[in-house]
PDB file of C-alpha atoms and ligand atoms in Angstrom:
ATOM      1  CA  MET J   1     -17.118  -8.755   2.762  1.00  0.00           C
ATOM      2  CA  ALA J   2     -13.331  -8.326   2.559  1.00  0.00           C
ATOM      3  CA  LYS J   3     -11.684  -6.782   5.555  1.00  0.00           C
ATOM      4  CA  LYS J   4     -10.517  -3.207   5.395  1.00  0.00           C
ATOM      5  CA  LEU J   5      -6.793  -2.779   4.930  1.00  0.00           C
ATOM      6  CA  ILE J   6      -4.800  -0.018   6.587  1.00  0.00           C
ATOM      7  CA  VAL J   7      -1.171   0.200   5.484  1.00  0.00           C
ATOM      8  CA  ALA J   8       1.369   2.360   7.298  1.00  0.00           C
ATOM      9  CA  ASN J   9       4.287   3.471   5.136  1.00  0.00           C
ATOM     10  CA  TRP J  10       6.979   4.660   7.532  1.00  0.00           C
ATOM     11  CA  LYS J  11       9.258   5.534   4.580  1.00  0.00           C
ATOM     12  CA  MET J  12      12.909   6.306   5.498  1.00  0.00           C
ATOM     13  CA  HIS J  13      12.217   7.079   9.135  1.00  0.00           C
ATOM     14  CA  PHE J  14      13.386   5.509  12.402  1.00  0.00           C
ATOM     15  CA  THR J  15      16.627   3.819  13.416  1.00  0.00           C
ATOM     16  CA  VAL J  16      16.357   0.267  14.756  1.00  0.00           C
ATOM     17  CA  GLY J  17      16.005   1.602  18.304  1.00  0.00           C
ATOM     18  CA  GLU J  18      13.477   4.281  17.399  1.00  0.00           C
ATOM     19  CA  ALA J  19      11.366   1.834  15.413  1.00  0.00           C
ATOM     20  CA  SER J  20      11.259  -0.549  18.344  1.00  0.00           C
ATOM     21  CA  LEU J  21      10.165   2.201  20.730  1.00  0.00           C
ATOM     22  CA  TYR J  22       7.538   3.386  18.286  1.00  0.00           C
ATOM     23  CA  LEU J  23       6.158  -0.104  17.753  1.00  0.00           C
ATOM     24  CA  HIS J  24       5.962  -0.535  21.512  1.00  0.00           C
ATOM     25  CA  LYS J  25       3.886   2.646  21.737  1.00  0.00           C
ATOM     26  CA  LEU J  26       1.675   1.625  18.820  1.00  0.00           C
ATOM     27  CA  GLN J  27       0.994  -1.789  20.316  1.00  0.00           C
ATOM     28  CA  GLU J  28      -0.311  -0.118  23.434  1.00  0.00           C
ATOM     29  CA  LYS J  29      -2.566   2.267  21.537  1.00  0.00           C
ATOM     30  CA  VAL J  30      -3.920   0.094  18.738  1.00  0.00           C
ATOM     31  CA  ALA J  31      -6.524  -2.439  19.754  1.00  0.00           C
ATOM     32  CA  ASN J  32      -6.932  -5.848  18.173  1.00  0.00           C
ATOM     33  CA  THR J  33      -9.125  -5.149  15.121  1.00  0.00           C
ATOM     34  CA  ARG J  34      -8.489  -8.451  13.408  1.00  0.00           C
ATOM     35  CA  LYS J  35     -12.155  -9.205  12.800  1.00  0.00           C
ATOM     36  CA  THR J  36     -12.726  -6.142  10.611  1.00  0.00           C
ATOM     37  CA  THR J  37      -9.417  -4.597   9.685  1.00  0.00           C
ATOM     38  CA  GLU J  38      -5.986  -5.780   8.676  1.00  0.00           C
ATOM     39  CA  VAL J  39      -3.252  -3.366   9.757  1.00  0.00           C
ATOM     40  CA  VAL J  40       0.083  -3.585   7.956  1.00  0.00           C
ATOM     41  CA  LEU J  41       3.207  -1.747   9.096  1.00  0.00           C
ATOM     42  CA  CYS J  42       5.894  -1.077   6.486  1.00  0.00           C
ATOM     43  CA  PRO J  43       9.114   0.013   8.205  1.00  0.00           C
ATOM     44  CA  ASN J  44      12.503   0.418   6.508  1.00  0.00           C
ATOM     45  CA  MET J  45      14.368  -2.750   5.494  1.00  0.00           C
ATOM     46  CA  LEU J  46      16.947  -2.506   8.263  1.00  0.00           C
ATOM     47  CA  THR J  47      14.372  -2.595  11.038  1.00  0.00           C
ATOM     48  CA  LEU J  48      12.220  -5.406   9.624  1.00  0.00           C
ATOM     49  CA  GLN J  49      14.187  -8.231  11.213  1.00  0.00           C
ATOM     50  CA  SER J  50      14.046  -6.884  14.759  1.00  0.00           C
ATOM     51  CA  LEU J  51      10.444  -5.693  14.470  1.00  0.00           C
ATOM     52  CA  SER J  52       9.409  -9.127  13.203  1.00  0.00           C
ATOM     53  CA  LEU J  53      10.456 -10.522  16.581  1.00  0.00           C
ATOM     54  CA  GLN J  54       8.663  -7.799  18.514  1.00  0.00           C
ATOM     55  CA  VAL J  55       5.452  -7.346  16.553  1.00  0.00           C
ATOM     56  CA  ASP J  56       2.156  -8.503  18.036  1.00  0.00           C
ATOM     57  CA  ARG J  57       0.804 -10.531  15.131  1.00  0.00           C
ATOM     58  CA  ARG J  58      -2.713 -10.435  16.515  1.00  0.00           C
ATOM     59  CA  LYS J  59      -2.691  -6.702  15.748  1.00  0.00           C
ATOM     60  CA  PHE J  60      -0.285  -6.153  12.896  1.00  0.00           C
ATOM     61  CA  ARG J  61       1.245  -7.649   9.813  1.00  0.00           C
ATOM     62  CA  LEU J  62       4.497  -6.445   8.332  1.00  0.00           C
ATOM     63  CA  GLY J  63       5.252  -5.196   4.853  1.00  0.00           C
ATOM     64  CA  ALA J  64       8.358  -3.992   3.018  1.00  0.00           C
ATOM     65  CA  GLN J  65       8.514  -0.733   1.076  1.00  0.00           C
ATOM     66  CA  ASN J  66      10.286  -2.161  -1.957  1.00  0.00           C
ATOM     67  CA  CYS J  67      12.250  -5.144  -3.247  1.00  0.00           C
ATOM     68  CA  TYR J  68      14.199  -6.202  -6.324  1.00  0.00           C
ATOM     69  CA  PHE J  69      12.726  -8.571  -8.899  1.00  0.00           C
ATOM     70  CA  GLN J  70      15.535 -11.129  -9.058  1.00  0.00           C
ATOM     71  CA  ASP J  71      15.558 -13.691  -6.259  1.00  0.00           C
ATOM     72  CA  GLU J  72      19.348 -13.556  -5.770  1.00  0.00           C
ATOM     73  CA  GLY J  73      22.550 -12.614  -7.534  1.00  0.00           C
ATOM     74  CA  ALA J  74      25.034  -9.823  -8.144  1.00  0.00           C
ATOM     75  CA  PHE J  75      22.724  -6.863  -7.495  1.00  0.00           C
ATOM     76  CA  THR J  76      24.620  -4.700  -5.043  1.00  0.00           C
ATOM     77  CA  GLY J  77      22.457  -2.987  -2.473  1.00  0.00           C
ATOM     78  CA  GLU J  78      19.226  -4.773  -3.340  1.00  0.00           C
ATOM     79  CA  VAL J  79      16.951  -7.003  -1.262  1.00  0.00           C
ATOM     80  CA  SER J  80      14.839  -9.702  -2.926  1.00  0.00           C
ATOM     81  CA  ALA J  81      11.294 -10.867  -2.276  1.00  0.00           C
ATOM     82  CA  THR J  82      12.802 -14.279  -1.471  1.00  0.00           C
ATOM     83  CA  MET J  83      14.747 -12.684   1.387  1.00  0.00           C
ATOM     84  CA  LEU J  84      11.600 -10.996   2.664  1.00  0.00           C
ATOM     85  CA  ARG J  85       9.496 -14.143   2.678  1.00  0.00           C
ATOM     86  CA  SER J  86       9.889 -15.067   6.307  1.00  0.00           C
ATOM     87  CA  LEU J  87       9.535 -11.479   7.503  1.00  0.00           C
ATOM     88  CA  VAL J  88       6.605  -9.868   5.697  1.00  0.00           C
ATOM     89  CA  ASP J  89       3.238 -10.550   4.100  1.00  0.00           C
ATOM     90  CA  TYR J  90       3.138  -7.510   1.819  1.00  0.00           C
ATOM     91  CA  VAL J  91       5.548  -5.479  -0.322  1.00  0.00           C
ATOM     92  CA  ILE J  92       4.789  -1.974  -1.582  1.00  0.00           C
ATOM     93  CA  ILE J  93       5.769  -1.765  -5.255  1.00  0.00           C
ATOM     94  CA  GLY J  94       5.993   1.265  -7.532  1.00  0.00           C
ATOM     95  CA  HIS J  95       5.430   3.918  -4.888  1.00  0.00           C
ATOM     96  CA  SER J  96       5.561   7.340  -6.519  1.00  0.00           C
ATOM     97  CA  GLU J  97       8.819   8.089  -4.696  1.00  0.00           C
ATOM     98  CA  ARG J  98      10.319   4.964  -6.314  1.00  0.00           C
ATOM     99  CA  ARG J  99       8.938   6.011  -9.694  1.00  0.00           C
ATOM    100  CA  HIS J 100      10.013   9.636  -9.534  1.00  0.00           C
ATOM    101  CA  ILE J 101      13.129   9.766  -7.361  1.00  0.00           C
ATOM    102  CA  PHE J 102      14.580   6.387  -8.355  1.00  0.00           C
ATOM    103  CA  ASN J 103      13.275   6.391 -11.936  1.00  0.00           C
ATOM    104  CA  GLU J 104      11.452   3.077 -11.716  1.00  0.00           C
ATOM    105  CA  ASP J 105       9.478   2.483 -14.885  1.00  0.00           C
ATOM    106  CA  ASN J 106       6.393   0.376 -15.550  1.00  0.00           C
ATOM    107  CA  LYS J 107       8.464  -2.521 -16.912  1.00  0.00           C
ATOM    108  CA  LEU J 108      10.585  -2.797 -13.775  1.00  0.00           C
ATOM    109  CA  ILE J 109       7.512  -2.397 -11.582  1.00  0.00           C
ATOM    110  CA  ALA J 110       5.745  -5.226 -13.446  1.00  0.00           C
ATOM    111  CA  GLN J 111       8.772  -7.465 -12.848  1.00  0.00           C
ATOM    112  CA  LYS J 112       8.731  -6.597  -9.154  1.00  0.00           C
ATOM    113  CA  VAL J 113       4.999  -7.261  -8.832  1.00  0.00           C
ATOM    114  CA  GLN J 114       5.548 -10.673 -10.394  1.00  0.00           C
ATOM    115  CA  ALA J 115       8.525 -11.429  -8.120  1.00  0.00           C
ATOM    116  CA  VAL J 116       6.494 -10.616  -5.023  1.00  0.00           C
ATOM    117  CA  VAL J 117       3.662 -12.922  -6.088  1.00  0.00           C
ATOM    118  CA  ARG J 118       6.115 -15.643  -7.158  1.00  0.00           C
ATOM    119  CA  ASN J 119       7.491 -15.591  -3.645  1.00  0.00           C
ATOM    120  CA  GLY J 120       4.096 -16.031  -2.052  1.00  0.00           C
ATOM    121  CA  LEU J 121       3.769 -12.430  -0.837  1.00  0.00           C
ATOM    122  CA  GLN J 122       1.214  -9.768  -1.709  1.00  0.00           C
ATOM    123  CA  PRO J 123       2.274  -6.718  -3.729  1.00  0.00           C
ATOM    124  CA  ILE J 124       0.665  -3.359  -3.056  1.00  0.00           C
ATOM    125  CA  LEU J 125       0.977  -1.793  -6.502  1.00  0.00           C
ATOM    126  CA  CYS J 126       0.909   2.012  -6.264  1.00  0.00           C
ATOM    127  CA  VAL J 127      -0.475   4.065  -9.123  1.00  0.00           C
ATOM    128  CA  GLY J 128      -1.387   7.718  -9.480  1.00  0.00           C
ATOM    129  CA  GLU J 129      -1.167  10.798 -11.663  1.00  0.00           C
ATOM    130  CA  THR J 130       1.030  13.867 -11.213  1.00  0.00           C
ATOM    131  CA  ARG J 131      -0.420  17.340 -10.805  1.00  0.00           C
ATOM    132  CA  GLN J 132       0.361  18.166 -14.436  1.00  0.00           C
ATOM    133  CA  GLU J 133      -1.221  14.968 -15.722  1.00  0.00           C
ATOM    134  CA  ARG J 134      -4.343  15.720 -13.750  1.00  0.00           C
ATOM    135  CA  ALA J 135      -4.454  19.315 -15.009  1.00  0.00           C
ATOM    136  CA  ASP J 136      -4.134  17.984 -18.564  1.00  0.00           C
ATOM    137  CA  GLY J 137      -7.107  15.660 -18.014  1.00  0.00           C
ATOM    138  CA  ASP J 138      -4.858  12.597 -18.351  1.00  0.00           C
ATOM    139  CA  THR J 139      -5.644  10.850 -15.064  1.00  0.00           C
ATOM    140  CA  ALA J 140      -7.577   7.955 -16.619  1.00  0.00           C
ATOM    141  CA  HIS J 141      -4.852   7.342 -19.235  1.00  0.00           C
ATOM    142  CA  VAL J 142      -2.081   7.379 -16.686  1.00  0.00           C
ATOM    143  CA  LEU J 143      -3.945   4.976 -14.418  1.00  0.00           C
ATOM    144  CA  HIS J 144      -4.699   2.720 -17.374  1.00  0.00           C
ATOM    145  CA  ASP J 145      -1.025   2.589 -18.355  1.00  0.00           C
ATOM    146  CA  GLN J 146       0.226   1.994 -14.821  1.00  0.00           C
ATOM    147  CA  VAL J 147      -2.373  -0.648 -13.973  1.00  0.00           C
ATOM    148  CA  THR J 148      -2.166  -2.609 -17.212  1.00  0.00           C
ATOM    149  CA  ALA J 149       1.634  -2.496 -17.304  1.00  0.00           C
ATOM    150  CA  GLY J 150       1.999  -3.203 -13.580  1.00  0.00           C
ATOM    151  CA  LEU J 151      -0.216  -6.286 -13.789  1.00  0.00           C
ATOM    152  CA  SER J 152       1.058  -7.499 -17.154  1.00  0.00           C
ATOM    153  CA  ASN J 153       3.033 -10.431 -15.694  1.00  0.00           C
ATOM    154  CA  ILE J 154       0.236 -11.577 -13.398  1.00  0.00           C
ATOM    155  CA  THR J 155      -2.083 -14.463 -14.268  1.00  0.00           C
ATOM    156  CA  SER J 156      -5.790 -14.675 -13.472  1.00  0.00           C
ATOM    157  CA  ALA J 157      -4.963 -17.256 -10.816  1.00  0.00           C
ATOM    158  CA  GLU J 158      -2.672 -14.732  -9.109  1.00  0.00           C
ATOM    159  CA  ILE J 159      -4.660 -11.507  -9.333  1.00  0.00           C
ATOM    160  CA  ASN J 160      -6.402 -12.084  -6.008  1.00  0.00           C
ATOM    161  CA  HIS J 161      -3.009 -11.742  -4.281  1.00  0.00           C
ATOM    162  CA  VAL J 162      -2.559  -8.193  -5.552  1.00  0.00           C
ATOM    163  CA  VAL J 163      -3.590  -4.973  -3.807  1.00  0.00           C
ATOM    164  CA  ILE J 164      -3.651  -1.661  -5.687  1.00  0.00           C
ATOM    165  CA  ALA J 165      -3.132   1.688  -4.001  1.00  0.00           C
ATOM    166  CA  TYR J 166      -4.398   4.797  -5.754  1.00  0.00           C
ATOM    167  CA  GLU J 167      -2.079   7.581  -4.663  1.00  0.00           C
ATOM    168  CA  PRO J 168      -2.303  10.809  -6.652  1.00  0.00           C
ATOM    169  CA  VAL J 169       1.293  12.045  -6.689  1.00  0.00           C
ATOM    170  CA  TRP J 170       0.303  15.643  -5.966  1.00  0.00           C
ATOM    171  CA  ALA J 171      -1.398  14.508  -2.755  1.00  0.00           C
ATOM    172  CA  ILE J 172       1.528  12.573  -1.293  1.00  0.00           C
ATOM    173  CA  GLY J 173       3.131  14.344   1.643  1.00  0.00           C
ATOM    174  CA  THR J 174       1.708  17.707   0.597  1.00  0.00           C
ATOM    175  CA  GLY J 175      -1.218  18.055   2.974  1.00  0.00           C
ATOM    176  CA  GLU J 176      -3.514  18.318  -0.064  1.00  0.00           C
ATOM    177  CA  PHE J 177      -5.758  15.328  -0.379  1.00  0.00           C
ATOM    178  CA  ASP J 178      -8.063  14.186  -3.111  1.00  0.00           C
ATOM    179  CA  LYS J 179     -11.759  14.710  -2.515  1.00  0.00           C
ATOM    180  CA  ALA J 180     -13.300  11.350  -1.662  1.00  0.00           C
ATOM    181  CA  ASP J 181     -15.621  11.694  -4.699  1.00  0.00           C
ATOM    182  CA  ASP J 182     -12.677  12.168  -7.061  1.00  0.00           C
ATOM    183  CA  ALA J 183     -10.822   9.261  -5.490  1.00  0.00           C
ATOM    184  CA  VAL J 184     -13.922   7.116  -6.021  1.00  0.00           C
ATOM    185  CA  GLN J 185     -13.919   8.037  -9.739  1.00  0.00           C
ATOM    186  CA  ALA J 186     -10.251   7.178 -10.100  1.00  0.00           C
ATOM    187  CA  ILE J 187     -10.671   3.910  -8.241  1.00  0.00           C
ATOM    188  CA  ARG J 188     -13.626   3.031 -10.428  1.00  0.00           C
ATOM    189  CA  SER J 189     -11.435   3.485 -13.493  1.00  0.00           C
ATOM    190  CA  ILE J 190      -8.743   1.306 -11.899  1.00  0.00           C
ATOM    191  CA  ARG J 191     -11.310  -1.453 -11.373  1.00  0.00           C
ATOM    192  CA  LYS J 192     -12.408  -1.087 -15.014  1.00  0.00           C
ATOM    193  CA  ASN J 193      -8.822  -1.674 -16.104  1.00  0.00           C
ATOM    194  CA  VAL J 194      -8.630  -4.747 -13.898  1.00  0.00           C
ATOM    195  CA  GLU J 195     -11.935  -5.938 -15.340  1.00  0.00           C
ATOM    196  CA  SER J 196     -10.689  -5.681 -18.911  1.00  0.00           C
ATOM    197  CA  MET J 197      -7.668  -7.804 -18.006  1.00  0.00           C
ATOM    198  CA  PHE J 198      -9.087 -10.318 -15.522  1.00  0.00           C
ATOM    199  CA  GLY J 199     -12.880 -10.108 -15.660  1.00  0.00           C
ATOM    200  CA  LYS J 200     -15.643  -8.675 -13.513  1.00  0.00           C
ATOM    201  CA  LYS J 201     -15.238 -10.869 -10.454  1.00  0.00           C
ATOM    202  CA  ALA J 202     -11.553 -10.021 -10.110  1.00  0.00           C
ATOM    203  CA  SER J 203     -12.293  -6.316 -10.532  1.00  0.00           C
ATOM    204  CA  GLN J 204     -14.874  -6.417  -7.751  1.00  0.00           C
ATOM    205  CA  GLU J 205     -12.743  -8.475  -5.409  1.00  0.00           C
ATOM    206  CA  ILE J 206      -9.368  -6.777  -5.813  1.00  0.00           C
ATOM    207  CA  ARG J 207      -8.608  -4.529  -2.884  1.00  0.00           C
ATOM    208  CA  VAL J 208      -7.961  -0.905  -3.829  1.00  0.00           C
ATOM    209  CA  LEU J 209      -6.703   1.608  -1.275  1.00  0.00           C
ATOM    210  CA  TYR J 210      -6.504   5.386  -1.292  1.00  0.00           C
ATOM    211  CA  GLY J 211      -3.326   7.161  -0.196  1.00  0.00           C
ATOM    212  CA  GLY J 212      -2.130  10.757  -0.114  1.00  0.00           C
ATOM    213  CA  SER J 213      -2.036  13.049   2.920  1.00  0.00           C
ATOM    214  CA  VAL J 214      -4.634  11.051   4.824  1.00  0.00           C
ATOM    215  CA  ASN J 215      -4.828  12.234   8.397  1.00  0.00           C
ATOM    216  CA  GLY J 216      -7.176  11.525  11.241  1.00  0.00           C
ATOM    217  CA  ASP J 217      -9.742  14.151  10.289  1.00  0.00           C
ATOM    218  CA  GLU J 218     -10.804  13.178   6.817  1.00  0.00           C
ATOM    219  CA  ALA J 219      -9.946   9.471   6.881  1.00  0.00           C
ATOM    220  CA  GLY J 220     -13.579   8.638   7.612  1.00  0.00           C
ATOM    221  CA  GLY J 221     -14.656  10.034   4.227  1.00  0.00           C
ATOM    222  CA  TYR J 222     -12.556   7.493   2.369  1.00  0.00           C
ATOM    223  CA  LEU J 223     -13.482   4.673   4.691  1.00  0.00           C
ATOM    224  CA  VAL J 224     -17.118   4.893   3.679  1.00  0.00           C
ATOM    225  CA  ALA J 225     -16.492   5.772   0.025  1.00  0.00           C
ATOM    226  CA  GLU J 226     -17.709   3.300  -2.579  1.00  0.00           C
ATOM    227  CA  GLY J 227     -15.048   0.892  -3.810  1.00  0.00           C
ATOM    228  CA  VAL J 228     -12.356   2.094  -1.407  1.00  0.00           C
ATOM    229  CA  ASP J 229     -11.020  -0.776   0.679  1.00  0.00           C
ATOM    230  CA  ALA J 230      -9.185   1.580   3.013  1.00  0.00           C
ATOM    231  CA  LEU J 231      -5.959   3.501   3.237  1.00  0.00           C
ATOM    232  CA  LEU J 232      -2.226   3.762   2.665  1.00  0.00           C
ATOM    233  CA  ILE J 233      -0.910   6.248   5.173  1.00  0.00           C
ATOM    234  CA  GLY J 234       2.491   7.946   5.208  1.00  0.00           C
ATOM    235  CA  GLY J 235       3.080  10.949   7.477  1.00  0.00           C
ATOM    236  CA  ALA J 236       0.131  10.288   9.781  1.00  0.00           C
ATOM    237  CA  SER J 237       1.338   6.729  10.435  1.00  0.00           C
ATOM    238  CA  LEU J 238       4.321   8.204  12.287  1.00  0.00           C
ATOM    239  CA  LYS J 239       2.031   9.738  14.906  1.00  0.00           C
ATOM    240  CA  ALA J 240       0.856   6.959  17.182  1.00  0.00           C
ATOM    241  CA  ASP J 241      -2.289   8.738  18.376  1.00  0.00           C
ATOM    242  CA  VAL J 242      -3.439   9.729  14.906  1.00  0.00           C
ATOM    243  CA  PHE J 243      -2.707   6.319  13.438  1.00  0.00           C
ATOM    244  CA  ALA J 244      -4.373   4.460  16.280  1.00  0.00           C
ATOM    245  CA  GLY J 245      -7.374   6.787  15.849  1.00  0.00           C
ATOM    246  CA  ILE J 246      -7.678   5.905  12.150  1.00  0.00           C
ATOM    247  CA  VAL J 247      -7.498   2.180  12.909  1.00  0.00           C
ATOM    248  CA  ALA J 248     -10.122   2.554  15.660  1.00  0.00           C
ATOM    249  CA  ARG J 249     -12.406   4.552  13.347  1.00  0.00           C
ATOM    250  CA  THR J 250     -12.103   1.914  10.629  1.00  0.00           C
ATOM    251  CA  HIS J 251     -12.955  -0.836  13.062  1.00  0.00           C
ATOM    252  CA  GLU J 252     -15.903   1.139  14.397  1.00  0.00           C
ATOM    253  CA  LEU J 253     -17.318   1.767  10.912  1.00  0.00           C
ATOM    254  CA  GLU J 254     -16.908  -1.861   9.953  1.00  0.00           C
ATOM    255  CA  SER J 255     -18.424  -3.182  13.153  1.00  0.00           C
ATOM    256  CA  VAL J 256     -21.848  -1.580  12.661  1.00  0.00           C
TER     257      VAL J 256
HETATM  258  P1  PGA I   1       1.366  10.693   2.974  1.00  0.00           P
HETATM  259  O1  PGA I   1       2.098   9.500   2.194  1.00  0.00           O
HETATM  260  O2  PGA I   1       0.246  10.070   3.742  1.00  0.00           O
HETATM  261  O3  PGA I   1       2.435  11.271   3.858  1.00  0.00           O
HETATM  262  O4  PGA I   1       0.893  11.643   1.940  1.00  0.00           O
HETATM  263  C1  PGA I   1       1.352   8.491   1.591  1.00  0.00           C
HETATM  264  C2  PGA I   1       2.299   7.572   0.871  1.00  0.00           C
HETATM  265  O5  PGA I   1       3.292   8.037   0.341  1.00  0.00           O
HETATM  266  O6  PGA I   1       2.079   6.364   0.812  1.00  0.00           O
END
């Protein structure tokens, strides 16, 4: 069985010094769970270089929160997947904050997903409906559009490098989280979309995470939910005790 995957999205938090102190604390609290659980830390771009020298790779992998789709060129302010190659294993693409605050559309996101794979890294493609879309009963359509567009530049030989994160927009950073049963439904429809593009095997093997206001208390519900390969965690990943608790719980559930 595939290992569980816990991804910490630190978003735009921590200076270089603060990130280093926090990683130090995390390394003391998080045990080595390598046998059952892969733990990926996604700090801001500026801190990646220094954390890559400090990180205990027996416990953690690193990921970036974004990248541009061109490998190099006149793209002021951007960082490419090529530049991230020696630093990270994963890159979060199409996070709802990128989609909604920075107006990233499905076409750009598809180009980024492809760039990440082209550079030998693994994209974590984020998809999810807004509150209005959910109220209108459009969740399945929205997920279909985001998944099929996001994966449109990926070949069947590459699909096993992709991770999808289901993050309902209304649940991100709000303290409201999706009921595990509803998340299971949504994730099932994501796998159906993958199946129609890449076949049954790919749809069963692709790792799909849940994200959105996951904290220590209800994380366990998602960890045992059908088809959920674990979690993408924002706010709670900034609290060392809570985050270490979620990693420990995952390891415990997977060890039985
Ligand atoms: P949250 O963020 O856990 O703070 O809701 C999740 C995310 O944005 O990935």
